[in-house]
Structure formats: C-alpha cells, structure tokens
C-alpha cells in the first residue's frame, strides 16, 4: 500500500510540473541547471506546488488514505483542539498538511525502480533548501542510492560506479 501511494504521489508531482499555474519557477530552475525535458522525464522529476494541502486534497480522499500518506512521509500530522458544542474541549482531532510545498521533487527509487521516498529542493529562499522524506517502513536512508536503478545497466557494462552527493 505504501509503495502504491508513493507512486501515486510521484505521478501527481509529475503532472504538476507540466500543468500547474505556478510551474514556471521549477521549469526555469531545472533549465538553468542544464536539465532537459528528457532528463526530467527519465528521472520522473516533479513539482510540489505552494500550499498546505495540494497532495492531501488529491490523494487523501478519506481517513485511510490520509493515514497511508502519513505513514509514507508525504504529509505531517498536527494536532488541534476540537471546539464547539458539547464536545470535550480536551479531545484532539488529527490535522494533516503536505510535507513538500513549492519544491522541485526528486523521487527516490529503490534498486527495482519503485518510488520509496522523495527529496524536495525549495524554490526561493525558504529553509531548508533540501527536504527529504523521513524514514518509513519502505525507505531507509542508508540503503538507497539515488538514481541507481537508472544507472544499473551502465554500471554492469562498465564495472564502474561513481558516487556523488546530491540529486543534481
């Protein structure tokens, strides 16, 4: 289920970089770094638009889906106190918001090519510059190399691997 929700998120972000009204900053940044449309497509690069609930609105259609998004590290939970009526004022209600906002999205794929996490590069001066998915049941930071699934054929052919830091 987590791999499924992560792949749906990857498709959502890819759609946003092609269609969202605020996509141009992401497109310009990538072009400025020499990333062609073909490279962006090969690496499934995307865009998380500004706002607190874009992904949540698109994929978190019910409580079960929202919990899956939370477990996948795509949304963050913030408790807020319920108010009004005869409800106990100490009772808490879960509230979620998108982890990634106004960022270029780099899907992190395992050696089999399955999306297991994301890295997001902020557009503008917000901090942190790079925000990564937290560890989850399907993502352990020390066991995944970004881009390995795409590089594997060349690695096998050449017998050589060059490891660098970062997504770019």
PDB file of C-alpha atoms in Angstrom, residues 39-109:
ATOM      1  CA  UNK A  39      16.293  14.048 -18.323  1.00  0.00           C
ATOM      2  CA  UNK A  40      13.402  15.325 -16.195  1.00  0.00           C
ATOM      3  CA  UNK A  41      11.218  12.614 -17.706  1.00  0.00           C
ATOM      4  CA  UNK A  42      13.820   9.859 -17.182  1.00  0.00           C
ATOM      5  CA  UNK A  43      14.208  10.813 -13.516  1.00  0.00           C
ATOM      6  CA  UNK A  44      10.451  11.465 -13.091  1.00  0.00           C
ATOM      7  CA  UNK A  45      11.095  14.948 -11.706  1.00  0.00           C
ATOM      8  CA  UNK A  46       8.062  16.804 -10.463  1.00  0.00           C
ATOM      9  CA  UNK A  47       6.805  19.855  -8.663  1.00  0.00           C
ATOM     10  CA  UNK A  48       5.056  20.276  -5.316  1.00  0.00           C
ATOM     11  CA  UNK A  49       3.032  23.484  -5.708  1.00  0.00           C
ATOM     12  CA  UNK A  50       2.776  26.093  -2.957  1.00  0.00           C
ATOM     13  CA  UNK A  51       0.030  25.482  -0.433  1.00  0.00           C
ATOM     14  CA  UNK A  52      -0.605  23.264   2.538  1.00  0.00           C
ATOM     15  CA  UNK A  53      -2.925  20.615   1.102  1.00  0.00           C
ATOM     16  CA  UNK A  54      -2.437  20.053  -2.634  1.00  0.00           C
ATOM     17  CA  UNK A  55      -1.295  16.433  -2.358  1.00  0.00           C
ATOM     18  CA  UNK A  56      -3.612  15.805   0.563  1.00  0.00           C
ATOM     19  CA  UNK A  57      -6.626  17.029  -1.417  1.00  0.00           C
ATOM     20  CA  UNK A  58      -5.661  14.972  -4.472  1.00  0.00           C
ATOM     21  CA  UNK A  59      -4.786  11.689  -2.726  1.00  0.00           C
ATOM     22  CA  UNK A  60      -6.132  11.861   0.830  1.00  0.00           C
ATOM     23  CA  UNK A  61      -9.759  11.272  -0.056  1.00  0.00           C
ATOM     24  CA  UNK A  62     -10.593   9.506   3.206  1.00  0.00           C
ATOM     25  CA  UNK A  63      -9.119   8.775   6.631  1.00  0.00           C
ATOM     26  CA  UNK A  64      -7.492   5.537   5.430  1.00  0.00           C
ATOM     27  CA  UNK A  65      -5.727   7.314   2.550  1.00  0.00           C
ATOM     28  CA  UNK A  66      -4.639  10.130   4.867  1.00  0.00           C
ATOM     29  CA  UNK A  67      -3.064   7.598   7.235  1.00  0.00           C
ATOM     30  CA  UNK A  68      -1.235   5.996   4.278  1.00  0.00           C
ATOM     31  CA  UNK A  69       0.094   9.413   3.226  1.00  0.00           C
ATOM     32  CA  UNK A  70       1.272   9.984   6.791  1.00  0.00           C
ATOM     33  CA  UNK A  71       2.955   6.573   7.011  1.00  0.00           C
ATOM     34  CA  UNK A  72       4.649   7.225   3.637  1.00  0.00           C
ATOM     35  CA  UNK A  73       6.061  10.505   4.985  1.00  0.00           C
ATOM     36  CA  UNK A  74       4.165  12.659   2.479  1.00  0.00           C
ATOM     37  CA  UNK A  75       2.056  14.556   4.975  1.00  0.00           C
ATOM     38  CA  UNK A  76       2.716  15.755   8.505  1.00  0.00           C
ATOM     39  CA  UNK A  77       0.283  15.424  11.378  1.00  0.00           C
ATOM     40  CA  UNK A  78      -0.542  18.396  13.528  1.00  0.00           C
ATOM     41  CA  UNK A  79      -2.963  18.043  16.428  1.00  0.00           C
ATOM     42  CA  UNK A  80      -5.504  20.738  17.024  1.00  0.00           C
ATOM     43  CA  UNK A  81      -8.100  21.039  19.693  1.00  0.00           C
ATOM     44  CA  UNK A  82     -11.707  20.467  18.735  1.00  0.00           C
ATOM     45  CA  UNK A  83     -14.054  23.241  19.704  1.00  0.00           C
ATOM     46  CA  UNK A  84     -17.727  23.979  19.990  1.00  0.00           C
ATOM     47  CA  UNK A  85     -20.847  22.178  21.076  1.00  0.00           C
ATOM     48  CA  UNK A  86     -20.932  19.619  23.830  1.00  0.00           C
ATOM     49  CA  UNK A  87     -17.603  18.086  22.797  1.00  0.00           C
ATOM     50  CA  UNK A  88     -14.941  17.633  25.405  1.00  0.00           C
ATOM     51  CA  UNK A  89     -12.586  20.596  24.787  1.00  0.00           C
ATOM     52  CA  UNK A  90      -9.564  18.415  25.576  1.00  0.00           C
ATOM     53  CA  UNK A  91     -10.357  15.971  22.760  1.00  0.00           C
ATOM     54  CA  UNK A  92      -7.877  16.276  19.889  1.00  0.00           C
ATOM     55  CA  UNK A  93      -8.575  15.998  16.189  1.00  0.00           C
ATOM     56  CA  UNK A  94      -5.877  14.992  13.691  1.00  0.00           C
ATOM     57  CA  UNK A  95      -4.999  17.536  11.038  1.00  0.00           C
ATOM     58  CA  UNK A  96      -2.595  16.849   8.195  1.00  0.00           C
ATOM     59  CA  UNK A  97      -0.684  19.079   5.827  1.00  0.00           C
ATOM     60  CA  UNK A  98       1.647  18.436   2.886  1.00  0.00           C
ATOM     61  CA  UNK A  99       5.297  17.916   3.848  1.00  0.00           C
ATOM     62  CA  UNK A 100       6.527  19.252   0.493  1.00  0.00           C
ATOM     63  CA  UNK A 101       5.468  22.712  -0.722  1.00  0.00           C
ATOM     64  CA  UNK A 102       6.840  24.834  -3.597  1.00  0.00           C
ATOM     65  CA  UNK A 103       9.659  22.401  -4.306  1.00  0.00           C
ATOM     66  CA  UNK A 104      11.135  20.504  -7.213  1.00  0.00           C
ATOM     67  CA  UNK A 105      10.505  16.875  -6.406  1.00  0.00           C
ATOM     68  CA  UNK A 106      13.063  14.127  -6.892  1.00  0.00           C
ATOM     69  CA  UNK A 107      11.522  10.668  -6.481  1.00  0.00           C
ATOM     70  CA  UNK A 108      13.920   8.319  -4.742  1.00  0.00           C
ATOM     71  CA  UNK A 109      13.626   4.855  -6.220  1.00  0.00           C
TER      72      UNK A 109
END
